[in-house]
Tab-separated table of C-alpha atoms and ligand atoms in Angstrom:
chain	number	residue	atom	x	y	z
A	727	MET	CA	-8.541	20.436	-5.213
A	728	PRO	CA	-7.022	20.049	-8.602
A	729	PHE	CA	-3.378	19.671	-8.700
A	730	THR	CA	-3.045	23.236	-10.404
A	731	LYS	CA	-3.746	24.608	-6.921
A	732	LEU	CA	-0.896	22.791	-5.191
A	733	GLY	CA	1.976	25.152	-6.581
A	734	LEU	CA	3.350	22.833	-9.092
A	735	SER	CA	4.990	24.083	-12.294
A	736	PRO	CA	3.131	23.818	-15.563
A	737	PHE	CA	5.580	21.262	-16.892
A	738	LEU	CA	4.593	18.870	-14.211
A	739	ILE	CA	0.866	19.864	-14.534
A	740	LYS	CA	1.397	18.812	-18.068
A	741	ALA	CA	3.088	15.614	-17.310
A	742	LEU	CA	0.357	14.666	-14.725
A	743	THR	CA	-2.252	15.275	-17.402
A	744	ALA	CA	-0.210	12.916	-19.768
A	745	GLN	CA	-0.221	10.252	-17.044
A	746	LYS	CA	-3.947	10.786	-16.353
A	747	TYR	CA	-3.456	11.815	-12.938
A	748	GLU	CA	-6.714	13.669	-12.888
A	749	GLN	CA	-6.882	14.687	-9.217
A	750	PRO	CA	-4.438	14.620	-6.564
A	751	TYR	CA	-4.801	11.713	-3.939
A	752	PRO	CA	-5.199	13.020	-0.430
A	753	ILE	CA	-1.532	12.517	0.700
A	754	GLN	CA	-0.617	14.613	-2.426
A	755	GLU	CA	-3.008	17.545	-1.735
A	756	ALA	CA	-1.456	17.840	1.960
A	757	ALA	CA	2.275	16.989	1.189
A	758	ILE	CA	3.020	18.744	-2.115
A	759	PRO	CA	2.528	22.443	-0.976
A	760	ALA	CA	4.204	21.640	2.550
A	761	ILE	CA	7.123	20.303	0.751
A	762	LEU	CA	7.516	22.972	-1.521
A	763	LYS	CA	7.228	25.392	1.418
A	764	GLY	CA	10.250	23.538	3.147
A	765	LYS	CA	8.234	21.804	5.777
A	766	ASP	CA	9.315	18.444	7.395
A	767	ILE	CA	6.662	15.729	6.718
A	768	LEU	CA	5.686	12.595	8.657
A	769	GLY	CA	3.635	10.538	6.378
A	770	ILE	CA	1.622	7.642	7.679
A	771	ALA	CA	0.577	6.049	4.493
A	772	GLN	CA	0.953	2.857	2.399
A	773	THR	CA	1.872	1.782	-1.022
A	774	GLY	CA	-1.045	2.491	-3.065
A	775	SER	CA	-1.907	6.018	-1.431
A	776	GLY	CA	0.212	7.910	-4.016
A	777	LYS	CA	2.944	8.664	-1.663
A	778	THR	CA	5.539	8.304	-4.152
A	779	ALA	CA	4.332	11.213	-6.294
A	780	SER	CA	3.765	13.339	-3.327
A	781	TYR	CA	7.333	13.690	-2.594
A	782	VAL	CA	8.620	13.156	-6.158
A	783	LEU	CA	6.861	16.045	-7.554
A	784	PRO	CA	7.908	18.884	-5.231
A	785	ILE	CA	11.582	17.602	-5.173
A	786	LEU	CA	11.935	17.805	-8.732
A	787	GLN	CA	10.514	21.214	-8.586
A	788	LYS	CA	12.816	22.410	-5.709
A	789	LEU	CA	15.881	21.054	-7.314
A	790	GLN	CA	15.125	22.874	-10.609
A	791	LYS	CA	15.418	26.331	-8.616
A	792	GLN	CA	18.994	25.164	-7.259
A	793	ALA	CA	22.333	25.519	-8.639
A	794	PRO	CA	23.588	21.932	-9.595
A	795	SER	CA	25.566	20.444	-6.684
A	796	LYS	CA	29.281	19.533	-6.915
A	797	ASN	CA	29.847	16.226	-8.894
A	798	ARG	CA	29.039	13.020	-6.825
A	799	HIS	CA	27.486	15.305	-4.043
A	800	VAL	CA	23.712	14.286	-4.137
A	801	ALA	CA	21.079	17.108	-3.143
A	802	ALA	CA	18.109	14.599	-2.619
A	803	LEU	CA	18.643	11.104	-0.831
A	804	ILE	CA	15.779	8.755	-0.616
A	805	LEU	CA	16.330	5.652	1.417
A	806	VAL	CA	14.091	2.538	0.874
A	807	PRO	CA	14.069	-0.928	2.061
A	808	THR	CA	14.241	-2.956	-1.108
A	809	ARG	CA	15.609	-3.014	-4.561
A	810	GLU	CA	12.200	-3.379	-6.044
A	811	LEU	CA	11.134	-0.074	-4.390
A	812	ALA	CA	14.430	1.700	-5.258
A	813	ILE	CA	13.945	0.800	-8.877
A	814	GLN	CA	10.087	1.780	-8.726
A	815	VAL	CA	10.660	5.167	-7.031
A	816	ASN	CA	13.408	5.986	-9.498
A	817	ASP	CA	11.279	5.163	-12.289
A	818	VAL	CA	8.872	7.761	-10.964
A	819	PHE	CA	11.640	10.234	-10.905
A	820	SER	CA	12.658	9.668	-14.524
A	821	LEU	CA	8.942	9.937	-15.637
A	822	PHE	CA	8.356	13.195	-14.120
A	823	GLY	CA	11.919	14.486	-14.347
A	824	SER	CA	11.927	13.982	-18.196
A	825	ALA	CA	9.079	16.694	-18.342
A	826	MET	CA	11.194	19.390	-16.665
A	827	PRO	CA	12.984	22.016	-18.831
A	828	GLU	CA	16.420	21.348	-16.808
A	829	ARG	CA	16.935	17.745	-16.485
A	830	VAL	CA	17.801	16.623	-12.863
A	831	LYS	CA	19.541	13.425	-12.969
A	832	SER	CA	18.434	10.605	-10.722
A	833	PHE	CA	19.780	7.113	-10.007
A	834	ALA	CA	18.813	4.089	-8.053
A	835	VAL	CA	21.539	1.897	-6.051
A	836	TYR	CA	20.902	-1.356	-4.304
A	837	GLY	CA	22.889	-4.358	-3.227
A	838	GLY	CA	22.780	-7.853	-4.713
A	839	VAL	CA	24.438	-6.363	-8.183
A	840	SER	CA	27.860	-5.545	-8.779
A	841	ILE	CA	28.869	-2.047	-7.270
A	842	ASN	CA	31.447	-0.746	-10.128
A	843	PRO	CA	28.742	0.112	-12.748
A	844	GLN	CA	26.849	1.941	-9.989
A	845	MET	CA	30.136	3.710	-9.017
A	846	ILE	CA	30.615	4.954	-12.510
A	847	LYS	CA	27.041	6.031	-13.074
A	848	LEU	CA	26.887	8.132	-9.894
A	849	GLN	CA	28.557	10.830	-11.950
A	850	GLY	CA	26.370	13.938	-12.034
A	851	VAL	CA	23.560	12.416	-10.165
A	852	GLU	CA	21.552	14.822	-7.849
A	853	ILE	CA	18.775	12.520	-6.845
A	854	LEU	CA	19.768	9.431	-5.327
A	855	VAL	CA	17.551	6.398	-4.337
A	856	ALA	CA	19.345	3.877	-2.302
A	857	THR	CA	18.990	0.879	0.068
A	858	PRO	CA	21.016	1.582	3.124
A	859	GLY	CA	23.459	-1.152	2.934
A	860	ARG	CA	24.708	-0.289	-0.657
A	861	LEU	CA	24.781	3.477	-0.163
A	862	ILE	CA	27.157	3.022	2.729
A	863	GLU	CA	29.672	0.978	0.526
A	864	LEU	CA	29.250	3.550	-1.890
A	865	VAL	CA	30.071	6.507	0.518
A	866	GLU	CA	33.064	4.461	1.872
A	867	SER	CA	34.649	3.948	-1.392
A	868	LYS	CA	33.772	7.999	-2.151
A	869	ALA	CA	31.639	7.121	-5.066
A	870	VAL	CA	29.135	9.469	-3.600
A	871	HIS	CA	29.132	12.166	-0.879
A	872	LEU	CA	26.252	13.042	1.458
A	873	SER	CA	27.564	16.466	2.891
A	874	ASP	CA	25.408	18.404	0.504
A	875	VAL	CA	21.976	16.552	0.861
A	876	LYS	CA	19.175	19.124	1.105
A	877	ILE	CA	16.233	16.769	1.313
A	878	LEU	CA	16.358	13.248	2.812
A	879	VAL	CA	13.201	10.808	2.359
A	880	LEU	CA	12.744	7.848	4.267
A	881	ASP	CA	10.157	5.793	2.310
A	882	GLU	CA	8.817	2.734	4.186
A	883	ALA	CA	10.622	3.479	7.235
A	884	ASP	CA	9.007	0.693	9.224
A	885	LYS	CA	10.080	-1.902	6.473
A	886	MET	CA	13.661	-0.620	6.779
A	887	LEU	CA	13.440	-1.156	10.446
A	888	ASN	CA	11.856	-4.629	10.333
A	889	LEU	CA	14.754	-5.618	7.784
A	890	GLY	CA	17.249	-4.569	10.383
A	891	PHE	CA	18.647	-1.431	8.731
A	892	ARG	CA	18.635	0.699	12.001
A	893	GLU	CA	22.497	0.924	12.496
A	894	GLU	CA	23.141	1.812	8.752
A	895	MET	CA	20.305	4.272	8.946
A	896	ASN	CA	21.980	5.953	11.980
A	897	ARG	CA	25.122	5.903	10.131
A	898	ILE	CA	24.051	7.579	7.109
A	899	PHE	CA	22.160	10.346	9.482
A	900	SER	CA	25.383	11.085	10.799
A	901	LEU	CA	26.911	11.972	7.535
A	902	LEU	CA	24.218	14.245	6.649
A	903	PRO	CA	24.584	18.010	6.983
A	904	LYS	CA	22.471	19.496	9.952
A	905	LYS	CA	20.320	21.657	7.958
A	906	ARG	CA	18.159	19.839	5.681
A	907	GLN	CA	14.495	19.096	4.947
A	908	ASN	CA	13.361	15.542	6.128
A	909	LEU	CA	10.391	13.602	4.846
A	910	LEU	CA	9.492	10.360	6.571
A	911	PHE	CA	6.928	7.767	5.186
A	912	SER	CA	5.834	4.804	7.020
A	913	ALA	CA	2.958	2.496	6.548
A	914	THR	CA	2.543	2.307	10.513
A	915	LEU	CA	3.718	4.454	13.603
A	916	SER	CA	5.621	1.823	15.578
A	917	ASP	CA	7.672	3.072	18.454
A	918	ASP	CA	10.810	2.663	16.297
A	919	VAL	CA	9.442	4.891	13.771
A	920	ASN	CA	8.393	7.403	16.329
A	921	ASN	CA	12.072	7.285	17.770
A	922	ILE	CA	13.495	8.299	14.254
A	923	ASN	CA	10.701	10.832	13.647
A	924	GLU	CA	11.815	12.453	16.965
A	925	ILE	CA	15.433	12.726	16.189
A	926	LEU	CA	15.023	13.522	12.415
A	927	LEU	CA	11.949	15.805	12.018
A	928	HIS	CA	11.527	19.326	12.901
A	929	ASP	CA	8.027	20.492	13.575
A	930	PRO	CA	6.742	18.032	10.833
A	931	LEU	CA	3.306	18.281	9.318
A	932	THR	CA	1.810	14.958	10.097
A	933	ILE	CA	-0.345	13.183	7.521
A	934	LYS	CA	-2.300	10.253	8.286
A	935	ILE	CA	-3.842	8.328	5.298
A	936	GLU	CA	-5.898	5.285	6.527
A	937	ALA	CA	-5.211	2.742	4.090
A	938	GLU	CA	-8.984	2.094	3.348
A	939	GLU	CA	-9.748	5.654	3.078
A	940	ASN	CA	-8.091	5.880	-0.446
A	941	THR	CA	-8.943	2.690	-1.636
A	942	ILE	CA	-12.817	2.246	-0.765
A	943	ASP	CA	-13.860	4.102	-3.865
A	944	LEU	CA	-11.947	1.609	-5.899
A	945	ILE	CA	-13.681	-1.428	-4.458
A	946	SER	CA	-16.769	-2.566	-6.149
A	947	GLN	CA	-18.946	-3.849	-3.560
A	948	LEU	CA	-22.096	-5.933	-3.852
A	949	GLY	CA	-24.604	-7.357	-1.338
A	950	TYR	CA	-26.728	-10.470	-1.824
A	951	PHE	CA	-30.141	-10.766	0.201
A	952	VAL	CA	-29.994	-14.680	0.957
A	953	SER	CA	-31.835	-16.956	3.276
A	954	PRO	CA	-29.656	-18.909	5.853
A	955	GLU	CA	-30.100	-22.248	4.094
A	956	ARG	CA	-29.077	-20.935	0.611
A	957	LYS	CA	-26.031	-19.381	1.861
A	958	GLY	CA	-23.615	-22.280	1.232
A	959	PRO	CA	-24.863	-22.809	-2.146
A	960	LEU	CA	-24.995	-19.143	-2.994
A	961	LEU	CA	-21.276	-18.900	-1.845
A	962	ARG	CA	-20.373	-21.735	-4.329
A	963	TYR	CA	-22.188	-20.396	-6.882
A	964	LEU	CA	-20.453	-17.166	-6.886
A	965	ILE	CA	-17.064	-18.819	-6.686
A	966	LYS	CA	-17.762	-21.180	-9.524
A	967	HIS	CA	-20.020	-19.140	-11.820
A	968	GLY	CA	-18.081	-16.141	-11.262
A	969	GLY	CA	-14.754	-18.021	-12.288
A	970	MET	CA	-13.129	-16.659	-8.990
A	971	GLN	CA	-9.761	-17.866	-8.504
A	972	GLN	CA	-8.411	-16.400	-5.477
A	973	VAL	CA	-10.934	-15.695	-2.817
A	974	LEU	CA	-10.825	-14.604	0.746
A	975	VAL	CA	-14.045	-15.597	2.621
A	976	PHE	CA	-14.808	-14.237	5.960
A	977	THR	CA	-16.736	-15.982	8.652
A	978	SER	CA	-17.437	-14.681	12.318
A	979	SER	CA	-16.232	-17.890	14.208
A	980	VAL	CA	-13.726	-20.799	14.159
A	981	PHE	CA	-16.427	-23.298	13.803
A	982	GLN	CA	-17.926	-21.669	10.750
A	983	ALA	CA	-14.588	-21.200	9.146
A	984	ASP	CA	-14.230	-24.870	9.282
A	985	LEU	CA	-17.564	-25.502	8.304
A	986	VAL	CA	-17.448	-23.397	5.201
A	987	ALA	CA	-14.065	-24.732	4.097
A	988	ASP	CA	-15.277	-28.468	4.433
A	989	LYS	CA	-18.370	-27.750	2.339
A	990	LEU	CA	-16.322	-26.140	-0.330
A	991	ARG	CA	-13.927	-29.010	-0.533
A	992	ILE	CA	-16.607	-31.422	-0.716
A	993	ASN	CA	-17.915	-29.508	-3.701
A	994	ASP	CA	-14.640	-29.574	-5.263
A	995	ILE	CA	-13.312	-26.256	-4.530
A	996	LYS	CA	-9.912	-26.280	-2.873
A	997	ALA	CA	-10.286	-24.134	0.256
A	998	SER	CA	-8.563	-24.141	3.703
A	999	ALA	CA	-9.683	-22.506	6.838
A	1000	ILE	CA	-7.223	-20.366	8.768
A	1001	HIS	CA	-8.056	-19.314	12.404
A	1002	SER	CA	-6.488	-19.422	15.936
A	1003	LYS	CA	-7.163	-23.010	16.611
A	1004	LYS	CA	-4.821	-24.226	13.811
A	1005	SER	CA	-1.242	-24.955	14.388
A	1006	GLN	CA	1.205	-22.516	13.065
A	1007	GLY	CA	2.497	-25.013	10.478
A	1008	ALA	CA	-1.055	-25.292	8.985
A	1009	ARG	CA	-1.759	-21.791	8.986
A	1010	GLU	CA	1.459	-21.113	7.160
A	1011	GLU	CA	0.943	-23.883	4.737
A	1012	ALA	CA	-2.717	-22.530	3.821
A	1013	LEU	CA	-1.453	-18.991	3.533
A	1014	ASN	CA	1.505	-19.871	1.352
A	1015	LYS	CA	-0.457	-21.908	-0.860
A	1016	PHE	CA	-3.103	-19.281	-1.072
A	1017	LYS	CA	-0.527	-16.385	-1.920
A	1018	ALA	CA	0.948	-18.695	-4.687
A	1019	GLY	CA	-2.407	-19.180	-6.174
A	1020	LYS	CA	-2.524	-22.954	-5.399
A	1021	LEU	CA	-5.665	-22.624	-3.066
A	1022	ARG	CA	-8.562	-21.122	-4.306
A	1023	VAL	CA	-10.286	-20.220	-1.270
A	1024	LEU	CA	-9.013	-19.087	2.443
A	1025	VAL	CA	-11.764	-19.056	4.994
A	1026	ALA	CA	-10.673	-16.771	7.645
A	1027	THR	CA	-11.788	-15.207	10.995
A	1028	ASP	CA	-11.006	-11.496	11.468
A	1029	LEU	CA	-8.590	-12.343	14.102
A	1030	MET	CA	-6.377	-14.317	11.523
A	1031	ALA	CA	-6.951	-11.992	8.722
A	1032	ARG	CA	-5.200	-9.322	10.406
A	1033	GLY	CA	-1.917	-11.227	9.904
A	1034	ILE	CA	-2.502	-11.778	6.290
A	1035	ASP	CA	-0.421	-9.588	4.147
A	1036	ILE	CA	-1.256	-10.169	0.474
A	1037	LYS	CA	-0.522	-7.371	-1.774
A	1038	PHE	CA	-3.676	-7.587	-3.713
A	1039	LEU	CA	-6.770	-9.906	-3.580
A	1040	PRO	CA	-9.175	-9.646	-6.509
A	1041	HIS	CA	-12.290	-10.980	-4.142
A	1042	VAL	CA	-13.169	-10.767	-0.798
A	1043	ILE	CA	-16.661	-12.464	0.401
A	1044	ASN	CA	-18.180	-11.759	3.601
A	1045	TYR	CA	-20.130	-14.949	4.317
A	1046	GLU	CA	-20.941	-13.429	7.619
A	1047	LEU	CA	-20.747	-9.836	8.679
A	1048	PRO	CA	-18.199	-8.477	11.200
A	1049	ARG	CA	-19.430	-7.132	14.361
A	1050	SER	CA	-17.681	-3.688	13.768
A	1051	PRO	CA	-17.948	-1.316	10.579
A	1052	LYS	CA	-14.187	-0.937	11.043
A	1053	ASP	CA	-13.651	-4.629	10.550
A	1054	TYR	CA	-15.830	-4.429	7.583
A	1055	ILE	CA	-13.805	-1.689	6.109
A	1056	HIS	CA	-10.581	-3.420	7.124
A	1057	ARG	CA	-11.791	-6.751	5.354
A	1058	ILE	CA	-12.769	-5.143	2.105
A	1059	GLY	CA	-9.797	-2.729	2.005
A	1060	ARG	CA	-7.705	-5.907	1.193
A	1061	THR	CA	-9.025	-5.776	-2.441
A	1062	GLY	CA	-8.680	-2.283	-3.759
A	1063	ARG	CA	-5.480	-0.918	-5.349
A	1064	ALA	CA	-5.037	1.776	-7.848
A	1065	GLU	CA	-3.962	-0.629	-10.676
A	1066	SER	CA	-6.563	-3.401	-10.151
A	1067	PRO	CA	-9.811	-2.604	-8.438
A	1068	GLY	CA	-11.245	-5.635	-6.829
A	1069	GLU	CA	-14.476	-6.976	-5.696
A	1070	ALA	CA	-16.073	-7.206	-2.255
A	1071	ILE	CA	-19.576	-9.184	-1.657
A	1072	SER	CA	-21.379	-9.601	1.404
A	1073	LEU	CA	-24.224	-12.411	1.806
A	1074	ILE	CA	-26.939	-10.895	3.975
A	1075	CYS	CA	-29.468	-12.746	5.710
A	1076	PRO	CA	-32.968	-11.070	6.927
A	1077	GLU	CA	-31.426	-10.865	10.452
A	1078	ASP	CA	-28.247	-8.955	9.101
A	1079	GLN	CA	-30.000	-6.419	7.124
A	1080	HIS	CA	-30.336	-3.766	9.996
A	1081	HIS	CA	-26.471	-4.225	10.864
A	1082	PHE	CA	-25.566	-4.063	7.285
A	1083	LYS	CA	-27.207	-0.681	7.170
A	1084	ILE	CA	-25.322	0.713	9.891
A	1085	ILE	CA	-22.232	-0.422	8.412
A	1086	GLN	CA	-22.915	1.345	5.118
A	1087	LYS	CA	-23.873	4.410	7.037
A	1088	LYS	CA	-20.552	4.516	8.845
A	1089	MET	CA	-18.842	3.758	5.674
A	1090	GLY	CA	-20.557	6.562	4.033
A	1091	LYS	CA	-21.341	4.542	0.986
A	1092	TRP	CA	-24.405	2.363	-0.009
A	1093	VAL	CA	-23.847	-0.819	-1.513
A	1094	THR	CA	-25.991	-2.292	-4.496
A	1095	MET	CA	-28.117	-5.148	-3.084
A	1096	ILE	CA	-29.302	-8.024	-5.238
A	1097	ASP	CA	-31.974	-10.483	-4.332
A	1098	SER	CA	-30.848	-13.938	-4.843
A	1099	LYS	CA	-34.011	-15.819	-4.493
A	1100	ASP	CA	-34.499	-15.920	-8.277
A	1101	LEU	CA	-30.865	-17.381	-8.584
A	1102	ASP	CA	-30.921	-21.300	-9.639
A	1103	LEU	CA	-28.634	-22.686	-7.008
A	1104	HIS	CA	-29.432	-26.260	-7.926
A	1105	GLY	CA	-26.266	-28.201	-8.101
A	1106	TYR	CA	-24.222	-25.872	-6.187
B	256	LIG	P1	2.166	4.623	-4.593
B	256	LIG	O1	1.423	4.536	-3.449
B	256	LIG	O2	3.116	5.739	-4.522
B	256	LIG	O3	2.808	3.424	-4.978
B	256	LIG	O4	1.056	4.861	-5.779
B	256	LIG	C1	0.298	4.022	-6.182
B	256	LIG	C2	-0.325	3.943	-7.663
B	256	LIG	O5	-1.179	5.108	-7.738
B	256	LIG	C3	0.748	4.052	-8.706
B	256	LIG	O6	0.524	3.369	-9.794
B	256	LIG	C4	0.574	5.699	-9.184
B	256	LIG	O7	0.954	5.689	-10.515
B	256	LIG	C5	-0.844	5.870	-8.969
B	256	LIG	N1	-1.273	7.295	-8.681
B	256	LIG	C6	-0.629	8.260	-7.855
B	256	LIG	N2	-1.093	9.310	-7.720
B	256	LIG	C7	-2.122	9.111	-8.510
B	256	LIG	C8	-3.177	10.342	-8.831
B	256	LIG	N3	-3.276	11.621	-8.398
B	256	LIG	N4	-4.020	9.983	-9.832
B	256	LIG	C9	-3.987	8.517	-10.441
B	256	LIG	N5	-3.076	7.703	-10.171
B	256	LIG	C10	-2.261	7.892	-9.280
């Protein structure tokens, strides 16, 4: 469905075209019409899903139609966990807001910087993006009032709870008027998030976007047919010849993870294995080095990989396939991001071929296969 069918104003459509947003992402397709109609939303979606625009666009449009609120009485409040996200979200409001005929002023406030300039700049602000702690300070000093808030957004609610903002959030909820629209976004649906959902949302539209669903098309996937004895050399060839600098390699067992990492090191490629048999200290060290770009290859089993939170990985290599197609999608999903698509490579031995077909069928995508038998792996 194109953006023009979602009920957005021609001004926003023009701005979307200028930004090269050609098609709405799934979360936008579902959320934008519902928000315009005044519905509450529970969006289970991660960064990268396009969730910011899914609430920024309809909020801008709705506020156009309303009389400006009293000075220092914001009409839309967006709560976010971090200063970076506050700035990022406000940038999206400014970007699309500047396309509207009536300017609706937005502003971001967060802690860690002096409060006075923020107090001054809150004049005339109608859309406020805030981290909870700083917002409460500003409310207490009467620099801003929440009694006229018509739309409340909680973005990355799970992170806010993880960072211990629960009490502040409750305090903020108590300052809001009863009648308002609530939009809650969270990457996961933990008990805590569910709890907030129950006290906050009224008959919400629930939208669940699997992380992989929207990123899978961004990932360039490739498979190499290879004989078992050439697997190690092929892996090293791909890393060295391809100039890969940050690679997550998956194996199916602890034993293989160690073996692959050892062989990489012997061949002058900085590598560590991360798995359940390693001490916590060793795991953390390997992970930190890998994240900092000081370790070229991290060899992991699926179990450990679940706990690896890296924003973007350029390369994922399946040295061995996972048993379940879901795990395959989870593995490769670590590399797709809107701004920088990644690459996922699978090494397929004759005995894996049937299983790889099943994975591809489940995923709904066919992977380009290359026969590695003609590659000269001598010296790798
Ligand atoms: P978000 O999940 O809101 O952080 O958005 C992730 C990235 O996707 C941002 O860089 C947006 O600019 C971009 N984006 C969001 N929606 C679209 C779209 N419909 N088409 C193209 N890019 C988009």
